Short mmCIF file of C-alpha atoms and ligand atoms in Angstrom, two decimals:
data_model
loop_
_atom_site.label_atom_id
_atom_site.label_comp_id
_atom_site.label_asym_id
_atom_site.label_seq_id
_atom_site.Cartn_x
_atom_site.Cartn_y
_atom_site.Cartn_z
CA MET L 1 24.40 21.95 -2.93
CA THR L 2 23.11 20.34 -6.16
CA SER L 3 24.67 19.88 -9.55
CA SER L 4 23.07 18.14 -12.50
CA GLN L 5 24.51 14.79 -11.38
CA GLY L 6 24.68 14.90 -7.65
CA PHE L 7 25.03 16.55 -4.30
CA VAL L 8 26.40 15.96 -0.81
CA CYS L 9 24.42 13.41 1.24
CA ARG L 10 22.85 15.01 4.33
CA VAL L 11 23.41 11.84 6.34
CA CYS L 12 26.93 10.66 5.58
CA SER L 13 28.46 13.43 3.40
CA ALA L 14 29.23 11.00 0.54
CA ARG L 15 28.24 11.95 -3.00
CA ALA L 16 24.56 11.31 -3.71
CA SER L 17 23.44 10.80 -7.33
CA THR L 18 20.38 12.56 -8.72
CA PHE L 19 18.00 10.19 -10.49
CA LEU L 20 15.12 12.52 -11.30
CA SER L 21 14.74 16.26 -11.80
CA PHE L 22 11.22 17.67 -11.79
CA GLY L 23 12.26 21.21 -12.73
CA PRO L 24 11.14 24.33 -10.91
CA MET L 25 8.41 23.58 -8.36
CA PRO L 26 6.42 25.67 -5.90
CA LEU L 27 5.90 24.76 -2.23
CA ALA L 28 3.49 21.81 -1.98
CA ASN L 29 1.40 23.64 0.62
CA GLY L 30 1.87 27.09 -0.88
CA PHE L 31 -1.84 27.64 -1.66
CA LEU L 32 -2.17 31.24 -2.79
CA SER L 33 -4.42 34.07 -3.90
CA ALA L 34 -4.48 35.32 -7.50
CA ALA L 35 -2.80 38.53 -6.34
CA ASP L 36 0.27 36.47 -5.38
CA PHE L 37 0.69 34.54 -8.66
CA HIS L 38 3.31 36.97 -9.79
CA GLY L 39 6.56 36.25 -7.98
CA GLU L 40 5.41 32.87 -6.64
CA PHE L 41 8.31 31.04 -4.99
CA ARG L 42 9.89 28.15 -6.90
CA PHE L 43 12.87 25.88 -6.37
CA GLU L 44 14.51 23.07 -8.34
CA LEU L 45 12.95 19.80 -7.19
CA SER L 46 15.21 16.84 -7.76
CA VAL L 47 15.71 13.58 -5.94
CA GLY L 48 18.81 11.46 -5.51
CA PHE L 49 20.21 8.39 -3.86
CA CYS L 50 23.33 8.05 -1.71
CA PRO L 51 25.13 4.79 -2.50
CA ALA L 52 27.08 4.97 0.77
CA CYS L 53 24.20 5.13 3.29
CA CYS L 54 21.28 4.33 0.92
CA MET L 55 19.33 7.47 1.87
CA VAL L 56 16.97 8.80 -0.81
CA GLN L 57 16.70 12.56 -0.51
CA LEU L 58 16.02 15.83 -2.29
CA GLY L 59 18.88 17.65 -3.95
CA GLU L 60 17.63 20.94 -2.62
CA GLN L 61 15.06 21.89 0.01
CA PRO L 62 13.59 25.36 0.59
CA ARG L 63 14.24 27.02 3.96
CA ARG L 64 12.23 25.42 6.75
CA ASP L 65 10.57 28.69 7.78
CA GLN L 66 9.32 29.09 4.19
CA MET L 67 7.60 25.71 4.34
CA PHE L 68 6.36 25.61 7.93
CA GLY L 69 5.37 29.20 8.56
CA PRO L 70 2.64 30.70 10.73
CA ASN L 71 -0.06 30.01 8.11
CA TYR L 72 0.83 26.37 7.34
CA PRO L 73 -2.50 25.04 5.95
CA TYR L 74 -2.15 21.30 6.51
CA TYR L 75 -4.32 20.20 9.42
CA SER L 76 -3.81 16.51 10.21
CA SER L 77 -7.31 16.02 11.60
CA THR L 78 -9.11 16.27 8.25
CA SER L 79 -9.60 12.55 7.80
CA SER L 80 -11.49 10.19 10.08
CA SER L 81 -9.23 7.25 9.24
CA MET L 82 -6.14 9.29 10.21
CA SER L 83 -7.79 10.24 13.51
CA GLU L 84 -8.45 6.56 14.20
CA HIS L 85 -4.90 5.68 13.23
CA PHE L 86 -3.42 8.20 15.65
CA ALA L 87 -5.73 7.12 18.48
CA ARG L 88 -4.37 3.58 17.98
CA PHE L 89 -0.75 4.79 17.73
CA ALA L 90 -1.21 6.73 21.02
CA ALA L 91 -2.74 3.67 22.71
CA THR L 92 0.31 1.59 21.69
CA ILE L 93 2.63 4.20 23.19
CA LEU L 94 0.67 4.43 26.45
CA ASP L 95 0.52 0.62 26.75
CA GLU L 96 4.30 0.43 26.77
CA LEU L 97 4.81 3.05 29.48
CA PRO L 98 5.49 1.96 33.05
CA THR L 99 2.20 2.47 34.93
CA SER L 100 3.61 3.19 38.36
CA GLU L 101 5.72 6.28 37.73
CA ARG L 102 5.13 9.75 36.38
CA SER L 103 5.95 9.72 32.68
CA LEU L 104 6.85 12.27 30.05
CA ILE L 105 5.96 11.86 26.38
CA VAL L 106 7.29 14.34 23.84
CA GLU L 107 5.82 14.53 20.35
CA LEU L 108 7.76 16.17 17.54
CA GLY L 109 5.56 17.84 14.91
CA SER L 110 2.33 17.58 16.89
CA ASN L 111 0.35 19.58 14.27
CA ASP L 112 -3.27 20.14 15.40
CA GLY L 113 -2.97 17.60 18.23
CA ILE L 114 -4.32 14.61 16.29
CA MET L 115 -2.16 12.20 18.36
CA LEU L 116 -1.24 14.29 21.40
CA ARG L 117 -4.86 14.54 22.52
CA HIS L 118 -4.86 10.77 22.99
CA LEU L 119 -1.57 10.69 24.88
CA THR L 120 -3.16 11.54 28.18
CA ARG L 121 -3.58 9.46 31.29
CA PRO L 122 -3.20 10.27 34.99
CA GLY L 123 0.51 10.54 35.72
CA VAL L 124 1.46 11.20 32.09
CA THR L 125 2.64 14.61 30.87
CA ALA L 126 2.52 15.04 27.09
CA VAL L 127 4.33 17.91 25.39
CA GLY L 128 4.03 18.67 21.69
CA ILE L 129 6.48 20.67 19.61
CA ASP L 130 5.47 22.28 16.33
CA PRO L 131 6.88 25.30 14.47
CA SER L 132 3.61 26.38 12.77
CA THR L 133 1.40 28.64 14.87
CA SER L 134 -1.72 27.93 12.73
CA VAL L 135 -1.86 24.24 13.60
CA ALA L 136 -0.28 24.65 17.07
CA GLN L 137 -3.06 27.04 18.05
CA ARG L 138 -5.66 24.43 17.08
CA ALA L 139 -3.89 22.02 19.48
CA ARG L 140 -3.67 24.62 22.25
CA ASP L 141 -7.39 25.32 21.88
CA GLN L 142 -7.90 21.74 23.07
CA GLY L 143 -5.84 22.43 26.19
CA LEU L 144 -2.75 20.64 24.88
CA ASN L 145 0.74 21.64 25.95
CA ILE L 146 2.58 22.90 22.84
CA VAL L 147 6.03 24.44 22.41
CA VAL L 148 5.97 26.46 19.17
CA SER L 149 9.42 25.80 17.74
CA PHE L 150 11.48 23.65 15.42
CA PHE L 151 13.03 20.80 17.41
CA ASP L 152 16.77 20.88 18.03
CA ALA L 153 19.26 20.07 20.79
CA ASP L 154 18.61 23.41 22.53
CA VAL L 155 14.84 22.88 22.63
CA ALA L 156 15.50 19.34 23.91
CA ALA L 157 17.64 20.78 26.70
CA ARG L 158 14.92 23.29 27.62
CA ILE L 159 12.26 20.60 27.78
CA ALA L 160 14.53 18.38 29.88
CA GLU L 161 15.12 21.25 32.28
CA GLU L 162 11.42 22.01 32.63
CA TYR L 163 9.93 18.50 32.63
CA GLY L 164 12.83 16.07 33.11
CA SER L 165 13.81 13.30 30.65
CA ALA L 166 11.36 11.64 28.30
CA ASP L 167 10.06 8.09 28.60
CA VAL L 168 9.30 8.14 24.90
CA ILE L 169 9.66 10.58 22.03
CA VAL L 170 7.26 10.15 19.12
CA GLY L 171 6.89 11.70 15.69
CA ALA L 172 4.59 11.06 12.75
CA ASN L 173 5.32 12.51 9.33
CA VAL L 174 7.89 14.85 10.75
CA MET L 175 11.35 13.19 10.65
CA CYS L 176 11.30 12.99 6.86
CA HIS L 177 10.60 16.75 6.77
CA ILE L 178 13.78 17.74 8.61
CA ALA L 179 16.90 18.43 6.57
CA ASP L 180 19.27 18.00 9.52
CA PRO L 181 18.47 14.63 11.11
CA HIS L 182 21.71 14.81 13.09
CA GLU L 183 20.43 17.79 15.05
CA VAL L 184 17.21 15.91 15.82
CA LEU L 185 19.05 12.79 16.97
CA ARG L 186 21.38 14.86 19.17
CA GLY L 187 18.27 16.39 20.76
CA VAL L 188 16.59 13.00 21.07
CA ARG L 189 19.64 11.44 22.78
CA ARG L 190 19.80 14.41 25.12
CA LEU L 191 16.14 14.09 26.08
CA LEU L 192 15.54 10.32 26.31
CA LYS L 193 15.74 8.48 29.63
CA PRO L 194 18.10 5.48 29.64
CA GLY L 195 16.35 2.58 27.92
CA ALA L 196 13.70 4.85 26.42
CA VAL L 197 12.84 4.88 22.71
CA PHE L 198 12.23 7.27 19.84
CA VAL L 199 9.33 6.03 17.70
CA PHE L 200 8.55 7.72 14.41
CA GLU L 201 6.68 6.91 11.22
CA ASP L 202 6.96 8.35 7.73
CA PRO L 203 6.11 7.35 4.16
CA TYR L 204 8.17 4.27 3.29
CA LEU L 205 10.56 4.21 0.35
CA GLY L 206 9.61 0.62 -0.47
CA ASP L 207 6.00 1.66 -1.05
CA VAL L 208 7.02 4.65 -3.18
CA VAL L 209 9.13 2.37 -5.39
CA HIS L 210 6.57 -0.42 -5.67
CA ARG L 211 3.54 1.83 -6.17
CA VAL L 212 5.34 4.50 -8.23
CA SER L 213 3.84 7.00 -5.80
CA TYR L 214 6.15 9.76 -6.94
CA ASP L 215 3.80 12.37 -5.52
CA GLN L 216 5.45 11.68 -2.14
CA ILE L 217 8.35 13.67 -3.56
CA TYR L 218 7.90 17.35 -2.73
CA ASP L 219 9.63 20.11 -0.80
CA GLU L 220 8.58 18.96 2.68
CA HIS L 221 9.70 15.35 2.21
CA VAL L 222 13.44 15.89 2.14
CA PHE L 223 13.94 12.15 2.83
CA LEU L 224 12.24 8.93 1.80
CA PHE L 225 13.23 6.47 4.52
CA ALA L 226 13.97 2.78 4.42
CA ALA L 227 15.14 0.54 7.28
CA THR L 228 18.60 0.41 5.72
CA SER L 229 19.07 4.17 5.62
CA ILE L 230 17.58 4.67 9.09
CA ALA L 231 19.83 1.97 10.55
CA ASN L 232 22.82 3.74 8.99
CA LEU L 233 21.72 7.12 10.32
CA ALA L 234 21.13 5.75 13.83
CA ARG L 235 24.58 4.18 13.97
CA LEU L 236 26.17 7.61 13.46
CA HIS L 237 24.62 8.60 16.81
CA ASP L 238 25.42 5.42 18.75
CA MET L 239 21.80 4.47 18.40
CA GLU L 240 20.21 1.49 16.67
CA LEU L 241 17.05 0.51 14.88
CA VAL L 242 15.33 -1.87 17.30
CA ASP L 243 11.93 -2.32 15.67
CA VAL L 244 9.95 -1.66 12.51
CA ALA L 245 6.23 -1.89 11.80
CA PRO L 246 4.60 -1.23 8.41
CA GLN L 247 1.57 1.08 8.42
CA SER L 248 -1.05 1.54 5.74
CA VAL L 249 -1.41 5.31 6.20
CA HIS L 250 -0.12 7.90 3.74
CA GLY L 251 -0.05 5.31 0.98
CA GLY L 252 2.34 3.05 2.93
CA SER L 253 4.43 4.15 5.87
CA MET L 254 6.96 2.54 8.20
CA ARG L 255 7.13 2.98 11.96
CA PHE L 256 10.75 2.94 13.14
CA THR L 257 11.85 2.54 16.77
CA LEU L 258 15.34 3.73 17.77
CA ALA L 259 17.14 3.29 21.08
CA ARG L 260 20.65 3.96 22.31
CA LEU L 261 23.04 1.21 21.22
CA GLY L 262 22.70 -1.93 23.35
CA GLU L 263 19.87 -0.62 25.53
CA ARG L 264 17.03 -2.58 23.92
CA GLN L 265 16.63 -5.95 22.31
CA VAL L 266 16.51 -5.76 18.53
CA SER L 267 13.37 -7.33 17.07
CA ASP L 268 13.71 -10.01 14.38
CA ARG L 269 11.51 -7.79 12.22
CA VAL L 270 14.47 -5.45 11.69
CA GLY L 271 16.75 -8.11 10.16
CA LEU L 272 13.90 -9.38 7.99
CA LEU L 273 13.11 -5.94 6.60
CA LEU L 274 16.80 -5.17 5.97
CA GLN L 275 17.06 -8.43 4.06
CA GLN L 276 13.86 -7.65 2.11
CA GLU L 277 15.26 -4.24 1.15
CA ARG L 278 18.51 -5.82 -0.05
CA VAL L 279 16.66 -8.34 -2.18
CA GLY L 280 14.25 -5.65 -3.43
CA GLY L 281 17.13 -3.46 -4.61
CA LEU L 282 16.36 -0.48 -2.36
CA CYS L 283 20.08 0.13 -2.13
CA ASN L 284 20.81 -0.07 -5.89
CA PHE L 285 20.93 2.93 -8.16
CA GLU L 286 19.35 0.91 -11.01
CA THR L 287 16.16 0.60 -8.97
CA PHE L 288 15.83 4.37 -8.99
CA GLU L 289 16.61 4.67 -12.68
CA GLU L 290 13.80 2.22 -13.30
CA LEU L 291 11.57 4.23 -10.96
CA ARG L 292 12.30 7.33 -13.01
CA ARG L 293 11.17 5.57 -16.19
CA SER L 294 7.96 4.42 -14.48
CA ILE L 295 7.30 7.97 -13.26
CA GLU L 296 7.76 9.38 -16.75
CA LYS L 297 5.33 6.81 -18.11
CA SER L 298 2.80 7.66 -15.38
CA ARG L 299 3.04 11.34 -16.30
CA ASP L 300 2.55 10.64 -20.03
CA ASP L 301 -0.39 8.30 -19.37
CA LEU L 302 -2.15 10.77 -17.08
CA ARG L 303 -1.70 13.64 -19.51
CA ALA L 304 -3.07 11.51 -22.35
CA LEU L 305 -6.09 10.35 -20.33
CA LEU L 306 -7.05 13.81 -19.08
CA GLY L 307 -6.46 15.41 -22.47
CA GLY L 308 -8.59 12.75 -24.21
CA LEU L 309 -11.48 13.21 -21.77
CA ARG L 310 -11.37 16.98 -22.07
CA ALA L 311 -11.38 16.69 -25.87
CA LYS L 312 -14.69 14.84 -25.47
CA GLY L 313 -16.02 17.71 -23.35
CA LYS L 314 -15.97 15.81 -20.04
CA ARG L 315 -15.75 17.69 -16.74
CA ILE L 316 -12.90 16.62 -14.44
CA VAL L 317 -12.51 17.72 -10.83
CA GLY L 318 -9.58 16.92 -8.51
CA TYR L 319 -10.58 15.30 -5.21
CA GLY L 320 -8.35 16.61 -2.37
CA ALA L 321 -6.00 19.59 -2.64
CA THR L 322 -3.27 17.41 -1.17
CA SER L 323 0.39 18.37 -0.79
CA LYS L 324 1.10 15.45 -3.09
CA SER L 325 -1.11 16.89 -5.82
CA THR L 326 1.28 19.83 -6.21
CA THR L 327 3.93 17.48 -7.58
CA VAL L 328 1.47 15.78 -9.94
CA THR L 329 -0.19 18.91 -11.30
CA ASN L 330 3.08 20.72 -11.91
CA TYR L 331 5.07 17.76 -13.21
CA CYS L 332 2.26 16.58 -15.52
CA GLY L 333 1.27 20.08 -16.65
CA ILE L 334 -2.28 19.82 -15.28
CA THR L 335 -3.83 23.26 -15.52
CA PRO L 336 -7.43 24.50 -14.98
CA ASP L 337 -8.13 23.62 -18.67
CA LEU L 338 -7.86 19.97 -17.67
CA VAL L 339 -9.03 19.99 -14.06
CA GLU L 340 -11.78 22.49 -13.32
CA TYR L 341 -11.13 22.80 -9.58
CA LEU L 342 -9.85 20.86 -6.57
CA SER L 343 -12.46 19.93 -3.97
CA ASP L 344 -11.14 20.12 -0.40
CA THR L 345 -12.69 20.18 3.06
CA THR L 346 -9.94 22.38 4.59
CA PRO L 347 -11.21 25.97 5.08
CA ALA L 348 -7.64 27.36 4.94
CA LYS L 349 -7.23 26.07 1.36
CA GLN L 350 -10.69 26.98 0.03
CA GLY L 351 -10.96 30.11 -2.11
CA LYS L 352 -7.24 29.88 -2.89
CA PHE L 353 -5.41 28.43 -5.88
CA SER L 354 -3.17 25.40 -6.00
CA PRO L 355 0.57 26.09 -5.97
CA GLY L 356 2.15 26.49 -9.42
CA ALA L 357 -0.71 25.10 -11.49
CA HIS L 358 -3.21 27.65 -10.09
CA ILE L 359 -6.22 25.39 -10.08
CA PRO L 360 -8.97 26.89 -7.88
CA VAL L 361 -9.64 25.11 -4.58
CA ARG L 362 -13.33 24.95 -3.75
CA PRO L 363 -15.36 23.63 -0.83
CA TYR L 364 -16.53 20.04 -0.92
CA ARG L 365 -20.19 21.10 -1.18
CA GLU L 366 -19.56 22.19 -4.79
CA PHE L 367 -18.52 18.68 -5.67
CA VAL L 368 -21.68 17.20 -4.16
CA THR L 369 -23.97 19.86 -5.60
CA ARG L 370 -22.88 19.29 -9.18
CA TYR L 371 -20.94 16.08 -9.71
CA PRO L 372 -18.34 16.17 -12.49
CA ASP L 373 -18.04 13.35 -15.03
CA TYR L 374 -14.67 12.32 -13.59
CA ALA L 375 -12.96 12.82 -10.24
CA LEU L 376 -9.18 12.63 -10.16
CA LEU L 377 -8.35 11.10 -6.80
CA PHE L 378 -5.47 13.19 -5.51
CA ALA L 379 -6.18 12.00 -1.94
CA TRP L 380 -5.61 8.40 -3.07
CA ASN L 381 -4.11 7.51 0.31
CA HIS L 382 -7.60 8.01 1.78
CA ALA L 383 -9.28 5.94 -0.97
CA THR L 384 -11.14 3.57 1.32
CA GLU L 385 -12.66 6.39 3.37
CA ILE L 386 -13.50 8.46 0.29
CA LEU L 387 -14.97 5.72 -1.90
CA THR L 388 -17.17 4.62 0.98
CA LYS L 389 -18.40 8.18 1.42
CA GLU L 390 -18.92 8.85 -2.29
CA THR L 391 -21.16 6.02 -3.44
CA GLU L 392 -23.69 8.56 -4.78
CA PHE L 393 -21.09 10.02 -7.15
CA ARG L 394 -20.49 6.60 -8.66
CA LYS L 395 -24.21 5.82 -8.80
CA SER L 396 -24.84 9.06 -10.67
CA GLY L 397 -22.45 7.90 -13.40
CA GLY L 398 -19.28 9.59 -12.11
CA ARG L 399 -15.95 7.78 -12.57
CA TRP L 400 -12.78 7.85 -10.52
CA ILE L 401 -9.38 8.43 -12.10
CA VAL L 402 -6.39 7.10 -10.17
CA TYR L 403 -2.68 7.26 -10.96
CA VAL L 404 -1.22 5.05 -8.20
CA PRO L 405 0.02 2.40 -8.86
CA SER L 406 -0.80 3.21 -12.50
CA VAL L 407 -3.08 5.56 -14.40
CA ALA L 408 -6.53 4.00 -14.66
CA LEU L 409 -10.25 4.44 -14.32
CA LEU L 410 -11.29 2.70 -11.17
CA ALA L 411 -13.28 -0.45 -11.86
CA ASP L 412 -16.66 -0.81 -10.22
CA LEU L 413 -16.48 -1.95 -6.63
P1 TMP N 501 -3.20 14.18 2.89
O1 TMP N 501 -3.29 13.23 1.75
O2 TMP N 501 -1.87 14.84 2.99
O3 TMP N 501 -3.66 13.55 4.19
O4 TMP N 501 -4.21 15.38 2.58
C1 TMP N 501 -5.55 15.13 2.41
C2 TMP N 501 -6.22 16.38 1.86
O5 TMP N 501 -7.46 15.99 1.28
C3 TMP N 501 -6.58 17.43 2.92
O6 TMP N 501 -6.41 18.73 2.37
C4 TMP N 501 -8.04 17.16 3.22
C5 TMP N 501 -8.56 16.63 1.91
N1 TMP N 501 -9.63 15.67 2.04
C6 TMP N 501 -10.88 15.98 1.50
O7 TMP N 501 -11.07 17.07 0.94
N2 TMP N 501 -11.89 15.07 1.62
C7 TMP N 501 -11.72 13.86 2.25
O8 TMP N 501 -12.65 13.08 2.33
C8 TMP N 501 -10.41 13.54 2.81
C9 TMP N 501 -10.18 12.23 3.49
C10 TMP N 501 -9.41 14.47 2.66
ZN1 ZN N 502 24.79 9.06 2.57
#
């Protein structure tokens, strides 16, 4: 599908132009044992922009069953602020349901049930769909109703047959993972009741551009959405973007609401955001060329900072073995010589090595037991939660290194 300059847009089939190639990359969540280093999977990670529909997308994406297999190690419920966010998201959804009738809510990509467990109320049936048995089992253990599958029009038809049509379909950090959005929207149209909505949120392109958060670019994120590109995609399915709501999670996300054409009133927020994206150049190739230059500078600055600190004998530990960190470590050439280990609270990642760069992942207690001189904040999207929790590290003389929006040592709070 890719060439050095471009590839076919997954949304509108026009020619998309590549603006950045990262080279061969492993799977962002492909944490592995030393025995598996040899023959580790890699693919060419590049990202491009379609001038016809404005969708920013990967040139190539690994097969979905390679990324979201039975041992998928990303459990959504590892952060308290994310749990609070999803409790609020669920409350918003429930508030908008008619109270009198029986209702059906379907969640795409329900992971370990972080949102689905809040989507319960007498008279409401909530069904989650997730292809990864590891996380789906965690949700089932809580008594949640999970279909283990990728979502497509056939699965939508099966759910409709068993439960009837949906009052609302929701998804968080799932739409941007799916290479064939047309299949999803066909399924969504099939499953939604008349007048019902599809609400989903994903990292927002505007935030990636403004914060140079290039670590949002990895195998699972085949798309970086903006209102403009989502409105264009919806139109191809006789649907429309009826609302948008910015979210602070995942370093800046956008919640999009779609409905069948003409079935819902379009909020003024949609027109305002489309206008803001036009003015901000989110549909201009030059914006992405400039982003590439900023990303290259970020890489050079981070390498120089880490290399300089190591030359002075300082210990540096990575905080959070995030999916995003796989892009940063591999693109910036961060090996265990620079970063001693990655501290992470997820048991499924501990004792393994990070994809590609092979930095050991160790339990959080190691970090607390022997603070390093510097902590590289890979989980920067959880900064507020983490910095609040880690005051002792700072008090003991430890310093935080951040790279979003630019490479820096965090000033004292
Ligand atoms: P995310 O950025 O994709 O949400 O991933 C966060 C990762 O960071 C996940 O593996 C859990 C880990 N983590 C910690 O180790 N400590 C923390 O305090 C938080 C918030 C996350
Ligand atoms: Zn396109």
